[in-house]
PDB file of C-alpha atoms in Angstrom:
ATOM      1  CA  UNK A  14       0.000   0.000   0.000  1.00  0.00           C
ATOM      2  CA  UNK A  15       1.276   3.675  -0.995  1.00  0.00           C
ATOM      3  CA  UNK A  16      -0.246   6.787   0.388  1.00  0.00           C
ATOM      4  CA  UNK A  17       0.528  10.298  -0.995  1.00  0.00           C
ATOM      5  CA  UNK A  18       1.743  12.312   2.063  1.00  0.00           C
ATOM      6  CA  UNK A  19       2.639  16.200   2.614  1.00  0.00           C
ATOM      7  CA  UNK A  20       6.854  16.023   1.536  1.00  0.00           C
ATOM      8  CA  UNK A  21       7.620  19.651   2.047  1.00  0.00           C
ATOM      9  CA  UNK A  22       6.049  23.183   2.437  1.00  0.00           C
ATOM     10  CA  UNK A  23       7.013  26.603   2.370  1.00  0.00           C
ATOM     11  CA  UNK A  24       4.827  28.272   5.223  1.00  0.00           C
ATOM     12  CA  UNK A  25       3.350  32.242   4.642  1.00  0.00           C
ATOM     13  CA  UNK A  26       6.307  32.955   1.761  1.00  0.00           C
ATOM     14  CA  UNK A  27       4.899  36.453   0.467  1.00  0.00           C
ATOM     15  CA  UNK A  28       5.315  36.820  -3.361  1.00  0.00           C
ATOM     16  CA  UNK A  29       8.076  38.809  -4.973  1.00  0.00           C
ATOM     17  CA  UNK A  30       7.058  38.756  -8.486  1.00  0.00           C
ATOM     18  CA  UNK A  31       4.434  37.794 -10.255  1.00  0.00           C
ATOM     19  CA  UNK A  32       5.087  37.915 -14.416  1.00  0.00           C
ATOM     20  CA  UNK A  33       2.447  37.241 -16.696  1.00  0.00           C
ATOM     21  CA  UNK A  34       4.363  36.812 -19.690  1.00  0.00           C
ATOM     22  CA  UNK A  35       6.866  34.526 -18.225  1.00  0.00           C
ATOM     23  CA  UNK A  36       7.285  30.815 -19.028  1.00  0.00           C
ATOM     24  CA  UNK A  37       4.376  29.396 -16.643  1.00  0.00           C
ATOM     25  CA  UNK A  38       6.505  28.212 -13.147  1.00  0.00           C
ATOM     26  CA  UNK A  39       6.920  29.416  -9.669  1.00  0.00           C
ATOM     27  CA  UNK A  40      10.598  30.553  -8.573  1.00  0.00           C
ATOM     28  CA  UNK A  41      11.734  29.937  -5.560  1.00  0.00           C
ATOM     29  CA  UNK A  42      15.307  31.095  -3.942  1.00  0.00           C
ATOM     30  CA  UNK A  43      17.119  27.671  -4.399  1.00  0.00           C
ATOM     31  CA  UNK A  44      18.429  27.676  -0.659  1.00  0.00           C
ATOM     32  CA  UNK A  45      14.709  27.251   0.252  1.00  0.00           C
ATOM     33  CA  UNK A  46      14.135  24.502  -2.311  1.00  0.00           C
ATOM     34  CA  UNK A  47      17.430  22.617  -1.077  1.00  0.00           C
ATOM     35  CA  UNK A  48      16.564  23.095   2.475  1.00  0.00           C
ATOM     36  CA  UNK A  49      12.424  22.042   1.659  1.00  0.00           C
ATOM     37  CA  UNK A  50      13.902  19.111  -0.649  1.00  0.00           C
ATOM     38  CA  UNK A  51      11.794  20.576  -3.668  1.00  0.00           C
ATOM     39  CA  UNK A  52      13.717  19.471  -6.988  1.00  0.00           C
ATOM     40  CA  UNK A  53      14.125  22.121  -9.708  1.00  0.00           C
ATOM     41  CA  UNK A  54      10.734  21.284 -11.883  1.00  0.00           C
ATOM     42  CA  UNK A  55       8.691  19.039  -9.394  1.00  0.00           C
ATOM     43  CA  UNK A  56       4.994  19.728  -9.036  1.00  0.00           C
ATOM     44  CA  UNK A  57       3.886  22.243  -6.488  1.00  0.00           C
ATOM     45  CA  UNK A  58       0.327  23.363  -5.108  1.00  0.00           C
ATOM     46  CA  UNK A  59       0.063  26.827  -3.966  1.00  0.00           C
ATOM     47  CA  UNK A  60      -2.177  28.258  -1.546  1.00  0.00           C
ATOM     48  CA  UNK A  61      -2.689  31.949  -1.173  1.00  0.00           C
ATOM     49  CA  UNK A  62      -3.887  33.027   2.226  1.00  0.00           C
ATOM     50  CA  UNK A  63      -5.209  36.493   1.130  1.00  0.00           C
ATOM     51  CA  UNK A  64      -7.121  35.440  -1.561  1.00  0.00           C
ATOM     52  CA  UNK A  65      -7.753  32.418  -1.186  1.00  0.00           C
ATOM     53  CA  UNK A  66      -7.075  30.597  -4.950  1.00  0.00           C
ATOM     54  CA  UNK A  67      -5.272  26.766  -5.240  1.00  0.00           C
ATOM     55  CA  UNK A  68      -3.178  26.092  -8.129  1.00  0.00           C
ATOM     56  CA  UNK A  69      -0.948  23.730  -9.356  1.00  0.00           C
ATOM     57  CA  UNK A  70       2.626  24.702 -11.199  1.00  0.00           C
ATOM     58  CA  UNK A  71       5.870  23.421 -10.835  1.00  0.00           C
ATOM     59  CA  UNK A  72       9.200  24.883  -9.675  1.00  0.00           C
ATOM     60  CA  UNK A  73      12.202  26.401 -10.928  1.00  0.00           C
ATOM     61  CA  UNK A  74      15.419  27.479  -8.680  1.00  0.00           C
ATOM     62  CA  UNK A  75      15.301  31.025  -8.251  1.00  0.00           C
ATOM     63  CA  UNK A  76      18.708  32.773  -7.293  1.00  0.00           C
ATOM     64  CA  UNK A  77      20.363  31.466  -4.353  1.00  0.00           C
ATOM     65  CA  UNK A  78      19.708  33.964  -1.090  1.00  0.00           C
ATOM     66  CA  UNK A  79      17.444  36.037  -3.298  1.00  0.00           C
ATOM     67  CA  UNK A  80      13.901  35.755  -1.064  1.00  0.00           C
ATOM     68  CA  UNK A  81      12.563  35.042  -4.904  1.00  0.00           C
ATOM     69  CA  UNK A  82       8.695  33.942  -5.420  1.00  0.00           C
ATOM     70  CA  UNK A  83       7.678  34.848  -8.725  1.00  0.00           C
ATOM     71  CA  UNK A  84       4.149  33.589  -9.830  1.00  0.00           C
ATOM     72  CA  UNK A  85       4.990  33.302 -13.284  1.00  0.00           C
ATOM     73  CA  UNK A  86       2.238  32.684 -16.558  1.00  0.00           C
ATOM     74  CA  UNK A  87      -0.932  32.160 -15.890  1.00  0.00           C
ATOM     75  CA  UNK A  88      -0.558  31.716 -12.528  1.00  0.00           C
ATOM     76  CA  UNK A  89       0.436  35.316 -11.987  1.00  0.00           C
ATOM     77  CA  UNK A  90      -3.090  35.883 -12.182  1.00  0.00           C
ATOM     78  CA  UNK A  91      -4.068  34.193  -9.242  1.00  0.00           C
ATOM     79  CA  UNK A  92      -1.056  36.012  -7.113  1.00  0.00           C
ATOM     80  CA  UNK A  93       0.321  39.371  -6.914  1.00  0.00           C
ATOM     81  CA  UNK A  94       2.698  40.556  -5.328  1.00  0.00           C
ATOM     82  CA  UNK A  95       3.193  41.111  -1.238  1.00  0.00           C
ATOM     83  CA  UNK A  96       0.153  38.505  -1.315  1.00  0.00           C
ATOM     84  CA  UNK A  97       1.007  35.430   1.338  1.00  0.00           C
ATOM     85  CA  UNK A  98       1.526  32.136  -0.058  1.00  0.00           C
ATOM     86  CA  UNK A  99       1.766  28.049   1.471  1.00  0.00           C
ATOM     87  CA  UNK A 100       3.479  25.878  -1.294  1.00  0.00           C
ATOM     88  CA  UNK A 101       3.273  22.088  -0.859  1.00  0.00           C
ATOM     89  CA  UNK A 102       4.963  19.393  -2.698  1.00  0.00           C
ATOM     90  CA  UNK A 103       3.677  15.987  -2.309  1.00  0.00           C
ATOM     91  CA  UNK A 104       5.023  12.444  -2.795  1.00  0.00           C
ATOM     92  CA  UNK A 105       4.150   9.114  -2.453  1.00  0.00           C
ATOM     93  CA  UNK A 106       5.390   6.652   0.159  1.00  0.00           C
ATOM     94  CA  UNK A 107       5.394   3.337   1.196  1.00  0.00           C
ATOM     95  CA  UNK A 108       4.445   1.610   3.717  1.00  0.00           C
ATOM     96  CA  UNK A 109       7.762   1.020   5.065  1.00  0.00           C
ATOM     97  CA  UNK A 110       8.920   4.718   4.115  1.00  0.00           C
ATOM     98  CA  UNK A 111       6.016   5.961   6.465  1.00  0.00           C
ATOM     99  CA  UNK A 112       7.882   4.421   9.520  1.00  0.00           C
ATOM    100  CA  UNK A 113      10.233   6.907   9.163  1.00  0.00           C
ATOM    101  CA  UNK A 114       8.708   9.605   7.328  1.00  0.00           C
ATOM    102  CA  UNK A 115       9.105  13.353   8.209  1.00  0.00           C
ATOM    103  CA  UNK A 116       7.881  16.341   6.044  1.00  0.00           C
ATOM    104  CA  UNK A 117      10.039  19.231   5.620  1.00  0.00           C
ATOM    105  CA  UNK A 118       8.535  22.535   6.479  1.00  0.00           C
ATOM    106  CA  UNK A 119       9.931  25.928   6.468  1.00  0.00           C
ATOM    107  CA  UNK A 120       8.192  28.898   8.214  1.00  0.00           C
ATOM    108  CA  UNK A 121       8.604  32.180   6.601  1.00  0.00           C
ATOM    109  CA  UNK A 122       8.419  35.941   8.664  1.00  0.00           C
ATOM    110  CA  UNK A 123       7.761  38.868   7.491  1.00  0.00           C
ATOM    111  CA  UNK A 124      10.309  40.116   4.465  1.00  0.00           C
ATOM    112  CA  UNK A 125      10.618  36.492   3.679  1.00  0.00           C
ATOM    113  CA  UNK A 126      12.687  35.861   6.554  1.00  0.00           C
ATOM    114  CA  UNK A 127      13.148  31.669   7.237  1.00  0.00           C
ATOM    115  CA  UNK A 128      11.846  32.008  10.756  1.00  0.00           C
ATOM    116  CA  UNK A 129      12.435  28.192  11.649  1.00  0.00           C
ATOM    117  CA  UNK A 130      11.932  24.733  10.091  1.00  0.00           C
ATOM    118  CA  UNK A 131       9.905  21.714  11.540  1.00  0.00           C
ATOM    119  CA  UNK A 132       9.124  18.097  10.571  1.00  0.00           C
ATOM    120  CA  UNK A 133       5.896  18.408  12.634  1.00  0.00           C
ATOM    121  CA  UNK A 134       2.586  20.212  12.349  1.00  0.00           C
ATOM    122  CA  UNK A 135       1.603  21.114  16.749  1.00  0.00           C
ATOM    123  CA  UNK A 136      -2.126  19.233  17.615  1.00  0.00           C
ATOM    124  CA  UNK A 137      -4.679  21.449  17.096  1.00  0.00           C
ATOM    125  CA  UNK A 138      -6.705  22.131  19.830  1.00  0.00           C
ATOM    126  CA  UNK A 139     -10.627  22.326  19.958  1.00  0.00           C
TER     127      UNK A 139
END
């Protein structure tokens, strides 16, 4: 049995850049994508928290220690800049993979500052 689990996420990034007539993609500075474990084209989702639209893209390595995330093609319309993002890349696992599975999450302040990472998501409380 497989199951498709949450692999890595970049938590409240804020958008950069946002180019319509740009080869359809999301950048993102490639120290966040080697710390998240996001390869260079691998299929993202994209949540944005102010306005609330889900798409799918993929990503490209923006410049190293740039901050960089540029909603490019299409996708630009659904994100402009200063807006708050979540991206998510997904996998799937095995059984025996799950044993030891940990996501890799990355928590983003204000400026696009890497506040902290995690492998854990706190209980929510009622």
């Amino acid at each position: 049995m497989h199951a498709i689990m949450l692999k890595a996420k970049l938590h409240r990034a804020e958008v950069t850049h946002a180019v319509l007539d740009y080869e359809g993609s999301c950048a993102i500075d490639g120290e966040w994508l080697n710390l998240a474990g996001i390869r260079e084209y691998e299929q993202i989702q994209i949540y944005n928290i102010d306005n609330g639209e889900r798409f799918t893209t993929y990503a490209i390595r923006g410049e190293e220690g740039s901050k960089i995330i540029s909603v490019n093609g299409a996708a630009a319309h659904k994100a402009k800049v200063g807006d708050r993002v979540i991206i998510c890349a997904y996998a799937h696992y095995s059984e025996a993979e799950l044993a030891s599975f940990k996501p890799r999450m990355l928590y983003m302040a204000p400026g696009n500052q890497l506040s902290h990472t995690s492998n854990a998501i706190p209980v929510q409380v009622a």
